[in-house]
């Protein structure tokens, strides 16, 4: 593409984006002219009632005798509220779209910043038109916009790093937030005392309240920024976990200081009660969340017959947990997270694959829209809100927040490092401190302040908004280059290898065993105990059927296989299967990189591989004969061209349909299968591919004749030439060998996929295989 | 004996040695030597799927850092301590070579645990055995599954062509550690 076409293309893109933006802005503004979004206005009611009035006949106005029948009427008031809501959401989504069409901007500025700017623009536009601005209603915020984001975060929380670092996270969240609040509050009070003129009205409690609002790290902002910078797991979970867990502290402190400020005095008893309150709030929230999570898990056990509404349960129970916690002024965020974390392993084992996908996608969609709306409204509210600017207050606030955060992090890390095995380095501390962004929660809390008790509410609001802008814009924009500059470790490319899983589990067991020998009740011991408790007692109740017996390694293995099989199915032929199970390897096979890697295997490596294969082949040959019934007779094949593999596959399929007691039209007639699957009370056989594929593997291994050794060499030589001969010629021996079992696995799971597509019977199950297994065992 | 104590003093602190000595006495019922049965009597260890390998590791001469081979029937306190020292958390102020050395020793320990027939290589059988053990606690599933998983895993190792890479990514030197502090064994004794 020449420079000119590129230039034109770029121009076109930008103009298109601008057009979209402009169009949406205009439509949004025109229709939100009378926006009373969330706030109650008198004229809204009257217009509604007048709207309804024309419909009711119980009006005492005389019905006009002569009137032409109205063919077309306009009644906007009727639909105003939903209309405006939809329009705002549409606006937000279009912004999100447009954002990605401006490439330079999206790589420098985080999305949250752009959205706030858009909100500012929209707000300015509305103000220019002279209309009332919609303000970020706290009701709306806390009940509608925040829960999806938190649920998304909680449901997909990576539990292992979270629990491993739980101590650190808790210390940062609780002690750090308390430190921040008090530090900011006290110093600010001191400053206010010094600056007598305007700030004299600010008393200590008000300052402390302000401190508690300003010190809370905001999960929405943190998520929005950190998601784009891809730092390593540890730092991500530290900052993010802290932002989630400090909600309890913030809630308590906020209510505490609000109470005290309105009463005017504090006693020691009150202070102690405050501390008790903290524990009640935190643990109460967690308890509520756990209860709802367990109920959700139990419910999901019985959804076998109505798979379509499974995702609904997930969402409803979580939302109920949040609302129930809010009823008692417990920490709704912690309830939501606890619910998601508790619910997830059991629900995922019970619901079907499609439902799982639905849950995942809907959560992501909702949280994305929520986040966008929050930032836009933040911008709009900035334009709207009554401001009272005070240079000293604002500057000191920002300064203090930074200082206290840094001091808090450094001080706490010093203490924490004594207890951690993986110490936090200076770089880590810097990122943790720098990543403490404030966001919409702080704004909403400030907005909630009753103005009669707090005459300086506007000043607080202005200061909070400035703080939020500062952290999101300055810190948000600069964190990415800083991360690169400091060479902070980035997120590892995840390679789901079965080996890693095996070794991980092995090491975990070994460590807990050694701990037992030492007599030391450490982290591993308790984790082991918990998982054993989980396995023996909890899973029985919460997971339907046989799946409760499935150990983690198996389910991991199955998931891996499923993933790979789906990839194979998508790519259309067995030809592109890479070696082993790692999907990363699979993908790279398609990019031909694999071939070069294969070629570099040294001779002694090959020798090792051959030794392994030989050992395997010899051993399995003896076992083959005992599985006669399932042995599929195949001609010994010397070449592995695509055609032959395909033929093999077809034959295998034919054999399978022959053995399995499926009606002749079984695979073809969805209604028949659906009818059968309706009565699915079949238990899931823990390893679906086990019964059928084992003979398959054996068969295939044996059918690779001893001459396969010769084949190896032939193949490695041919690797260079046989670019297009597809599957087998992808190069190496172990690749072929792995191809065979993988082909059968792929087949297995393709069939599963097929069945699922047709009638969505359940997580990982084919009814036929249960019957197959019975034959196998008998 | 003294050189060994000297070596151990470098890697394990005196306080930890005292604690471990108490534990050793407790396990061996105040005799000088520890046998396999003594370790097997630990109740929590019985629930561990790889219990036999862990017990074997204590009696495996390759772990005693004396260059021996094979396994012994009973061990004294210094061998017990030597095996425990593999799990000492590393200091923060170590050079890169020292860290590498530590990682290598820990990996060697792991390798020895897998290599049950002491021939210096891990064969498919041994790996399969490991997987079976890991899955053995799950009851219903059995050999076929374990076999196919082990096969697939071995093939994966072969295909990635750098089997060691996997272990490296597991960051052994950070994971394979146990806090020897706060071990009030007299309280928790069984």
Tab-separated table of N, CA and C in Angstrom, chain A residues 443-586:
chain	number	residue	atom	x	y	z
A	443	UNK	N	-16.110	9.682	44.212
A	443	UNK	CA	-17.008	10.751	43.804
A	443	UNK	C	-18.413	10.537	44.353
A	444	UNK	N	-18.911	9.319	44.206
A	444	UNK	CA	-20.275	9.054	44.668
A	444	UNK	C	-20.400	9.218	46.166
A	445	UNK	N	-19.409	8.752	46.875
A	445	UNK	CA	-19.460	8.902	48.328
A	445	UNK	C	-19.469	10.369	48.715
A	446	UNK	N	-18.670	11.163	48.014
A	446	UNK	CA	-18.658	12.591	48.323
A	446	UNK	C	-20.001	13.213	47.987
A	447	UNK	N	-20.574	12.745	46.893
A	447	UNK	CA	-21.854	13.281	46.467
A	447	UNK	C	-22.952	12.977	47.469
A	448	UNK	N	-22.788	11.842	48.142
A	448	UNK	CA	-23.808	11.401	49.091
A	448	UNK	C	-23.841	12.222	50.362
A	449	UNK	N	-22.814	13.009	50.589
A	449	UNK	CA	-22.751	13.752	51.845
A	449	UNK	C	-23.945	14.695	51.978
A	450	UNK	N	-24.574	14.678	53.124
A	450	UNK	CA	-25.695	15.608	53.302
A	450	UNK	C	-25.164	17.024	53.472
A	451	UNK	N	-25.677	17.930	52.688
A	451	UNK	CA	-25.080	19.268	52.692
A	451	UNK	C	-25.394	20.066	53.938
A	452	UNK	N	-26.432	19.639	54.685
A	452	UNK	CA	-26.708	20.435	55.883
A	452	UNK	C	-25.652	20.224	56.953
A	453	UNK	N	-25.184	18.987	57.042
A	453	UNK	CA	-24.128	18.761	58.016
A	453	UNK	C	-22.776	19.239	57.532
A	454	UNK	N	-22.654	19.255	56.220
A	454	UNK	CA	-21.351	19.575	55.653
A	454	UNK	C	-21.465	20.774	54.730
A	455	UNK	N	-21.326	21.939	55.293
A	455	UNK	CA	-21.440	23.131	54.454
A	455	UNK	C	-20.362	23.240	53.392
A	456	UNK	N	-19.275	22.564	53.623
A	456	UNK	CA	-18.188	22.664	52.656
A	456	UNK	C	-18.225	21.515	51.667
A	457	UNK	N	-19.406	20.939	51.476
A	457	UNK	CA	-19.519	19.778	50.600
A	457	UNK	C	-19.019	20.068	49.196
A	458	UNK	N	-19.356	21.262	48.701
A	458	UNK	CA	-18.936	21.568	47.329
A	458	UNK	C	-17.430	21.590	47.187
A	459	UNK	N	-16.789	22.100	48.236
A	459	UNK	CA	-15.339	22.148	48.180
A	459	UNK	C	-14.774	20.734	48.168
A	460	UNK	N	-15.372	19.901	48.999
A	460	UNK	CA	-14.935	18.507	49.007
A	460	UNK	C	-15.113	17.882	47.636
A	461	UNK	N	-16.268	18.145	47.075
A	461	UNK	CA	-16.573	17.550	45.778
A	461	UNK	C	-15.560	17.976	44.736
A	462	UNK	N	-15.284	19.272	44.721
A	462	UNK	CA	-14.305	19.767	43.747
A	462	UNK	C	-12.949	19.119	43.951
A	463	UNK	N	-12.565	19.021	45.230
A	463	UNK	CA	-11.254	18.435	45.505
A	463	UNK	C	-11.207	16.978	45.071
A	464	UNK	N	-12.288	16.260	45.350
A	464	UNK	CA	-12.311	14.838	44.972
A	464	UNK	C	-12.223	14.695	43.453
A	465	UNK	N	-12.999	15.539	42.773
A	465	UNK	CA	-12.984	15.430	41.307
A	465	UNK	C	-11.596	15.720	40.769
A	466	UNK	N	-10.973	16.736	41.321
A	466	UNK	CA	-9.626	17.049	40.852
A	466	UNK	C	-8.676	15.896	41.139
A	467	UNK	N	-8.841	15.308	42.325
A	467	UNK	CA	-7.993	14.169	42.668
A	467	UNK	C	-8.192	13.029	41.684
A	468	UNK	N	-9.461	12.743	41.395
A	468	UNK	CA	-9.743	11.649	40.457
A	468	UNK	C	-9.123	11.948	39.103
A	469	UNK	N	-9.337	13.184	38.641
A	469	UNK	CA	-8.773	13.536	37.339
A	469	UNK	C	-7.263	13.384	37.352
A	470	UNK	N	-6.672	13.839	38.426
A	470	UNK	CA	-5.221	13.763	38.498
A	470	UNK	C	-4.758	12.319	38.436
A	471	UNK	N	-5.350	11.475	39.288
A	471	UNK	CA	-4.858	10.096	39.295
A	471	UNK	C	-5.136	9.409	37.968
A	472	UNK	N	-6.344	9.594	37.460
A	472	UNK	CA	-6.650	8.861	36.229
A	472	UNK	C	-5.842	9.382	35.052
A	473	UNK	N	-5.767	10.699	34.921
A	473	UNK	CA	-5.051	11.209	33.757
A	473	UNK	C	-3.549	11.089	33.916
A	474	UNK	N	-3.046	11.703	34.953
A	474	UNK	CA	-1.588	11.738	35.075
A	474	UNK	C	-1.033	10.352	35.351
A	475	UNK	N	-1.523	9.735	36.429
A	475	UNK	CA	-0.966	8.430	36.763
A	475	UNK	C	-1.355	7.376	35.738
A	476	UNK	N	-2.588	7.437	35.276
A	476	UNK	CA	-3.033	6.440	34.318
A	476	UNK	C	-2.245	6.501	33.025
A	477	UNK	N	-1.975	7.702	32.568
A	477	UNK	CA	-1.263	7.817	31.293
A	477	UNK	C	0.196	7.498	31.426
A	478	UNK	N	0.780	7.856	32.564
A	478	UNK	CA	2.223	7.658	32.664
A	478	UNK	C	2.617	6.281	33.168
A	479	UNK	N	1.661	5.517	33.641
A	479	UNK	CA	2.093	4.247	34.225
A	479	UNK	C	2.627	3.296	33.167
A	480	UNK	N	2.062	3.408	31.967
A	480	UNK	CA	2.533	2.473	30.949
A	480	UNK	C	3.989	2.717	30.559
A	481	UNK	N	4.352	3.950	30.218
A	481	UNK	CA	5.778	4.157	29.925
A	481	UNK	C	6.683	3.893	31.122
A	482	UNK	N	6.161	4.155	32.310
A	482	UNK	CA	6.998	3.885	33.480
A	482	UNK	C	7.255	2.403	33.655
A	483	UNK	N	6.207	1.621	33.407
A	483	UNK	CA	6.379	0.172	33.516
A	483	UNK	C	7.448	-0.301	32.538
A	484	UNK	N	7.386	0.255	31.330
A	484	UNK	CA	8.415	-0.126	30.357
A	484	UNK	C	9.782	0.374	30.771
A	485	UNK	N	9.801	1.576	31.317
A	485	UNK	CA	11.078	2.167	31.679
A	485	UNK	C	11.745	1.386	32.789
A	486	UNK	N	10.948	1.032	33.780
A	486	UNK	CA	11.528	0.318	34.914
A	486	UNK	C	11.707	-1.160	34.633
A	487	UNK	N	11.298	-1.574	33.462
A	487	UNK	CA	11.422	-2.988	33.079
A	487	UNK	C	10.774	-3.896	34.113
A	488	UNK	N	9.562	-3.543	34.461
A	488	UNK	CA	8.829	-4.397	35.387
A	488	UNK	C	8.411	-5.656	34.642
A	489	UNK	N	8.432	-6.743	35.350
A	489	UNK	CA	8.099	-8.009	34.694
A	489	UNK	C	6.668	-7.981	34.179
A	490	UNK	N	6.516	-8.409	32.943
A	490	UNK	CA	5.194	-8.423	32.353
A	490	UNK	C	4.556	-9.786	32.550
A	491	UNK	N	3.313	-9.849	32.168
A	491	UNK	CA	2.583	-11.080	32.333
A	491	UNK	C	3.190	-12.159	31.450
A	492	UNK	N	3.351	-13.335	32.034
A	492	UNK	CA	3.926	-14.415	31.237
A	492	UNK	C	2.908	-14.881	30.211
A	493	UNK	N	3.403	-15.291	29.085
A	493	UNK	CA	2.495	-15.901	28.107
A	493	UNK	C	2.051	-17.228	28.667
A	494	UNK	N	0.769	-17.378	28.856
A	494	UNK	CA	0.324	-18.613	29.489
A	494	UNK	C	0.347	-19.760	28.498
A	495	UNK	N	1.009	-20.768	28.910
A	495	UNK	CA	1.064	-21.946	28.073
A	495	UNK	C	0.467	-23.076	28.895
A	496	UNK	N	-0.715	-23.490	28.515
A	496	UNK	CA	-1.329	-24.509	29.351
A	496	UNK	C	-0.789	-25.872	28.990
A	497	UNK	N	0.244	-26.235	29.620
A	497	UNK	CA	0.792	-27.556	29.340
A	497	UNK	C	0.395	-28.493	30.468
A	498	UNK	N	0.167	-29.677	30.061
A	498	UNK	CA	-0.240	-30.674	31.058
A	498	UNK	C	0.917	-30.966	31.999
A	499	UNK	N	2.112	-30.819	31.478
A	499	UNK	CA	3.280	-31.069	32.321
A	499	UNK	C	3.366	-30.106	33.477
A	500	UNK	N	3.097	-28.859	33.153
A	500	UNK	CA	3.151	-27.855	34.204
A	500	UNK	C	2.153	-28.178	35.286
A	501	UNK	N	0.992	-28.600	34.836
A	501	UNK	CA	-0.047	-28.916	35.813
A	501	UNK	C	0.381	-30.079	36.687
A	502	UNK	N	0.916	-31.096	36.054
A	502	UNK	CA	1.350	-32.276	36.817
A	502	UNK	C	2.420	-31.870	37.813
A	503	UNK	N	3.389	-31.118	37.319
A	503	UNK	CA	4.487	-30.749	38.214
A	503	UNK	C	4.015	-29.836	39.325
A	504	UNK	N	3.114	-28.936	38.985
A	504	UNK	CA	2.574	-28.062	40.028
A	504	UNK	C	1.929	-28.863	41.123
A	505	UNK	N	1.087	-29.785	40.706
A	505	UNK	CA	0.407	-30.582	41.717
A	505	UNK	C	1.394	-31.418	42.513
A	506	UNK	N	2.372	-31.947	41.800
A	506	UNK	CA	3.364	-32.777	42.472
A	506	UNK	C	4.079	-31.970	43.544
A	507	UNK	N	4.507	-30.775	43.158
A	507	UNK	CA	5.237	-29.946	44.119
A	507	UNK	C	4.341	-29.580	45.297
A	508	UNK	N	3.090	-29.259	45.014
A	508	UNK	CA	2.194	-28.908	46.110
A	508	UNK	C	2.044	-30.051	47.099
A	509	UNK	N	1.855	-31.245	46.540
A	509	UNK	CA	1.713	-32.393	47.440
A	509	UNK	C	2.994	-32.645	48.213
A	510	UNK	N	4.105	-32.485	47.509
A	510	UNK	CA	5.369	-32.738	48.170
A	510	UNK	C	5.582	-31.763	49.319
A	511	UNK	N	5.263	-30.497	49.044
A	511	UNK	CA	5.469	-29.508	50.089
A	511	UNK	C	4.581	-29.770	51.282
A	512	UNK	N	3.346	-30.151	51.023
A	512	UNK	CA	2.505	-30.414	52.195
A	512	UNK	C	2.963	-31.663	52.919
A	513	UNK	N	3.503	-32.624	52.168
A	513	UNK	CA	4.043	-33.814	52.820
A	513	UNK	C	5.227	-33.475	53.706
A	514	UNK	N	6.108	-32.660	53.192
A	514	UNK	CA	7.284	-32.279	53.982
A	514	UNK	C	6.846	-31.473	55.198
A	515	UNK	N	5.845	-30.653	54.986
A	515	UNK	CA	5.341	-29.898	56.138
A	515	UNK	C	4.812	-30.835	57.203
A	516	UNK	N	4.170	-31.896	56.761
A	516	UNK	CA	3.685	-32.876	57.734
A	516	UNK	C	4.831	-33.535	58.468
A	517	UNK	N	5.883	-33.827	57.730
A	517	UNK	CA	7.039	-34.458	58.379
A	517	UNK	C	7.630	-33.511	59.409
A	518	UNK	N	7.676	-32.235	59.047
A	518	UNK	CA	8.216	-31.258	59.999
A	518	UNK	C	7.296	-31.040	61.167
A	519	UNK	N	6.056	-31.389	60.989
A	519	UNK	CA	5.092	-31.075	62.023
A	519	UNK	C	4.646	-29.629	61.973
A	520	UNK	N	4.792	-29.040	60.794
A	520	UNK	CA	4.535	-27.605	60.683
A	520	UNK	C	3.206	-27.387	59.975
A	521	UNK	N	2.333	-26.667	60.593
A	521	UNK	CA	1.043	-26.427	59.962
A	521	UNK	C	1.096	-25.141	59.175
A	522	UNK	N	1.527	-25.290	57.964
A	522	UNK	CA	1.705	-24.080	57.185
A	522	UNK	C	0.623	-23.914	56.137
A	523	UNK	N	0.920	-23.063	55.237
A	523	UNK	CA	0.014	-22.691	54.152
A	523	UNK	C	-0.443	-23.915	53.374
A	524	UNK	N	0.494	-24.801	53.085
A	524	UNK	CA	0.148	-25.943	52.251
A	524	UNK	C	-0.745	-26.905	52.984
A	525	UNK	N	-0.459	-27.049	54.262
A	525	UNK	CA	-1.256	-27.967	55.065
A	525	UNK	C	-2.715	-27.553	55.057
A	526	UNK	N	-2.937	-26.270	55.315
A	526	UNK	CA	-4.332	-25.837	55.382
A	526	UNK	C	-5.007	-25.913	54.038
A	527	UNK	N	-4.236	-25.607	53.010
A	527	UNK	CA	-4.837	-25.658	51.690
A	527	UNK	C	-5.226	-27.085	51.343
A	528	UNK	N	-4.339	-28.001	51.700
A	528	UNK	CA	-4.641	-29.411	51.487
A	528	UNK	C	-5.898	-29.835	52.230
A	529	UNK	N	-5.952	-29.422	53.484
A	529	UNK	CA	-7.114	-29.779	54.296
A	529	UNK	C	-8.379	-29.237	53.664
A	530	UNK	N	-8.304	-28.001	53.211
A	530	UNK	CA	-9.486	-27.393	52.611
A	530	UNK	C	-9.908	-28.145	51.360
A	531	UNK	N	-8.946	-28.509	50.556
A	531	UNK	CA	-9.340	-29.185	49.322
A	531	UNK	C	-9.866	-30.570	49.618
A	532	UNK	N	-9.336	-31.214	50.667
A	532	UNK	CA	-9.876	-32.528	51.021
A	532	UNK	C	-11.304	-32.406	51.535
A	533	UNK	N	-11.529	-31.413	52.362
A	533	UNK	CA	-12.883	-31.149	52.866
A	533	UNK	C	-13.815	-30.892	51.702
A	534	UNK	N	-13.313	-30.081	50.796
A	534	UNK	CA	-14.088	-29.760	49.608
A	534	UNK	C	-14.466	-31.023	48.858
A	535	UNK	N	-13.486	-31.891	48.702
A	535	UNK	CA	-13.736	-33.063	47.879
A	535	UNK	C	-14.709	-34.012	48.539
A	536	UNK	N	-14.500	-34.244	49.829
A	536	UNK	CA	-15.301	-35.297	50.440
A	536	UNK	C	-16.695	-34.850	50.819
A	537	UNK	N	-16.825	-33.622	51.223
A	537	UNK	CA	-18.127	-33.221	51.722
A	537	UNK	C	-18.853	-32.280	50.797
A	538	UNK	N	-18.171	-31.230	50.402
A	538	UNK	CA	-18.892	-30.176	49.718
A	538	UNK	C	-19.273	-30.572	48.300
A	539	UNK	N	-18.331	-31.155	47.617
A	539	UNK	CA	-18.591	-31.401	46.206
A	539	UNK	C	-19.758	-32.361	46.007
A	540	UNK	N	-19.920	-33.262	46.958
A	540	UNK	CA	-21.011	-34.222	46.807
A	540	UNK	C	-22.349	-33.520	46.698
A	541	UNK	N	-22.484	-32.462	47.463
A	541	UNK	CA	-23.773	-31.782	47.478
A	541	UNK	C	-23.936	-30.819	46.329
A	542	UNK	N	-22.836	-30.285	45.904
A	542	UNK	CA	-22.965	-29.157	45.014
A	542	UNK	C	-22.737	-29.464	43.554
A	543	UNK	N	-22.205	-30.625	43.277
A	543	UNK	CA	-21.982	-30.909	41.874
A	543	UNK	C	-22.795	-32.117	41.500
A	544	UNK	N	-23.474	-32.005	40.391
A	544	UNK	CA	-24.377	-33.074	39.996
A	544	UNK	C	-23.608	-34.289	39.533
A	545	UNK	N	-24.024	-35.414	40.041
A	545	UNK	CA	-23.578	-36.653	39.442
A	545	UNK	C	-22.120	-36.972	39.605
A	546	UNK	N	-21.601	-37.653	38.627
A	546	UNK	CA	-20.272	-38.223	38.724
A	546	UNK	C	-19.180	-37.179	38.675
A	547	UNK	N	-19.520	-36.023	38.228
A	547	UNK	CA	-18.473	-35.027	38.066
A	547	UNK	C	-17.835	-34.670	39.385
A	548	UNK	N	-18.568	-34.947	40.472
A	548	UNK	CA	-17.997	-34.578	41.762
A	548	UNK	C	-16.775	-35.403	42.079
A	549	UNK	N	-16.636	-36.534	41.391
A	549	UNK	CA	-15.489	-37.373	41.696
A	549	UNK	C	-14.254	-36.974	40.921
A	550	UNK	N	-14.462	-36.098	40.006
A	550	UNK	CA	-13.378	-35.832	39.053
A	550	UNK	C	-12.267	-35.016	39.697
A	551	UNK	N	-11.087	-35.530	39.711
A	551	UNK	CA	-10.004	-34.737	40.282
A	551	UNK	C	-9.586	-33.616	39.345
A	552	UNK	N	-8.906	-32.714	39.894
A	552	UNK	CA	-8.603	-31.499	39.165
A	552	UNK	C	-7.764	-31.765	37.934
A	553	UNK	N	-6.866	-32.712	38.068
A	553	UNK	CA	-5.980	-32.987	36.949
A	553	UNK	C	-6.773	-33.462	35.742
A	554	UNK	N	-7.760	-34.287	36.030
A	554	UNK	CA	-8.551	-34.826	34.924
A	554	UNK	C	-9.339	-33.702	34.258
A	555	UNK	N	-9.960	-32.878	35.076
A	555	UNK	CA	-10.787	-31.837	34.459
A	555	UNK	C	-9.907	-30.864	33.688
A	556	UNK	N	-8.715	-30.654	34.208
A	556	UNK	CA	-7.793	-29.789	33.499
A	556	UNK	C	-7.439	-30.395	32.162
A	557	UNK	N	-7.141	-31.666	32.203
A	557	UNK	CA	-6.776	-32.400	31.006
A	557	UNK	C	-7.911	-32.368	30.000
A	558	UNK	N	-9.130	-32.580	30.504
A	558	UNK	CA	-10.274	-32.547	29.608
A	558	UNK	C	-10.451	-31.197	28.964
A	559	UNK	N	-10.290	-30.193	29.780
A	559	UNK	CA	-10.472	-28.845	29.221
A	559	UNK	C	-9.458	-28.592	28.117
A	560	UNK	N	-8.257	-29.070	28.377
A	560	UNK	CA	-7.194	-28.875	27.403
A	560	UNK	C	-7.528	-29.590	26.114
A	561	UNK	N	-7.991	-30.820	26.278
A	561	UNK	CA	-8.336	-31.615	25.118
A	561	UNK	C	-9.469	-30.965	24.341
A	562	UNK	N	-10.434	-30.514	25.093
A	562	UNK	CA	-11.581	-29.888	24.458
A	562	UNK	C	-11.148	-28.681	23.649
A	563	UNK	N	-10.295	-27.906	24.273
A	563	UNK	CA	-9.824	-26.711	23.596
A	563	UNK	C	-9.132	-27.064	22.301
A	564	UNK	N	-8.276	-28.074	22.428
A	564	UNK	CA	-7.519	-28.432	21.254
A	564	UNK	C	-8.405	-29.021	20.186
A	565	UNK	N	-9.361	-29.810	20.633
A	565	UNK	CA	-10.263	-30.420	19.669
A	565	UNK	C	-11.075	-29.368	18.950
A	566	UNK	N	-11.493	-28.369	19.690
A	566	UNK	CA	-12.251	-27.307	19.040
A	566	UNK	C	-11.389	-26.593	18.016
A	567	UNK	N	-10.136	-26.392	18.396
A	567	UNK	CA	-9.235	-25.743	17.450
A	567	UNK	C	-9.084	-26.579	16.198
A	568	UNK	N	-8.966	-27.874	16.426
A	568	UNK	CA	-8.820	-28.768	15.286
A	568	UNK	C	-10.053	-28.701	14.413
A	569	UNK	N	-11.196	-28.757	15.076
A	569	UNK	CA	-12.439	-28.725	14.306
A	569	UNK	C	-12.540	-27.444	13.506
A	570	UNK	N	-12.094	-26.367	14.135
A	570	UNK	CA	-12.168	-25.102	13.414
A	570	UNK	C	-11.227	-25.064	12.243
A	571	UNK	N	-10.050	-25.595	12.469
A	571	UNK	CA	-9.086	-25.527	11.380
A	571	UNK	C	-9.424	-26.496	10.265
A	572	UNK	N	-10.344	-27.388	10.570
A	572	UNK	CA	-10.939	-28.135	9.471
A	572	UNK	C	-10.346	-29.480	9.176
A	573	UNK	N	-9.146	-29.719	9.574
A	573	UNK	CA	-8.616	-31.033	9.268
A	573	UNK	C	-7.638	-31.434	10.331
A	574	UNK	N	-7.371	-32.719	10.367
A	574	UNK	CA	-6.431	-33.214	11.362
A	574	UNK	C	-5.024	-32.805	11.008
A	575	UNK	N	-4.887	-32.243	9.869
A	575	UNK	CA	-3.550	-32.011	9.348
A	575	UNK	C	-2.757	-31.051	10.200
A	576	UNK	N	-3.460	-30.118	10.779
A	576	UNK	CA	-2.691	-29.072	11.419
A	576	UNK	C	-2.450	-29.297	12.882
A	577	UNK	N	-2.700	-30.483	13.344
A	577	UNK	CA	-2.491	-30.717	14.772
A	577	UNK	C	-1.019	-30.658	15.077
A	578	UNK	N	-0.682	-29.871	16.028
A	578	UNK	CA	0.713	-29.806	16.443
A	578	UNK	C	1.000	-30.869	17.475
A	579	UNK	N	2.200	-30.950	17.887
A	579	UNK	CA	2.564	-31.973	18.868
A	579	UNK	C	2.027	-31.616	20.243
A	580	UNK	N	1.805	-32.627	21.013
A	580	UNK	CA	1.431	-32.411	22.393
A	580	UNK	C	0.095	-31.708	22.530
A	581	UNK	N	-0.141	-31.209	23.647
A	581	UNK	CA	-1.455	-30.673	23.937
A	581	UNK	C	-1.489	-29.181	24.068
A	582	UNK	N	-0.377	-28.550	24.067
A	582	UNK	CA	-0.442	-27.129	24.353
A	582	UNK	C	-1.006	-26.401	23.166
A	583	UNK	N	-2.003	-25.603	23.439
A	583	UNK	CA	-2.647	-24.911	22.333
A	583	UNK	C	-1.716	-23.889	21.720
A	584	UNK	N	-0.789	-23.429	22.550
A	584	UNK	CA	0.179	-22.501	21.992
A	584	UNK	C	1.000	-23.208	20.934
A	585	UNK	N	1.355	-24.424	21.250
A	585	UNK	CA	2.122	-25.192	20.275
A	585	UNK	C	1.283	-25.442	19.037
A	586	UNK	N	0.014	-25.668	19.267
A	586	UNK	CA	-0.869	-25.923	18.140
A	586	UNK	C	-0.897	-24.734	17.197
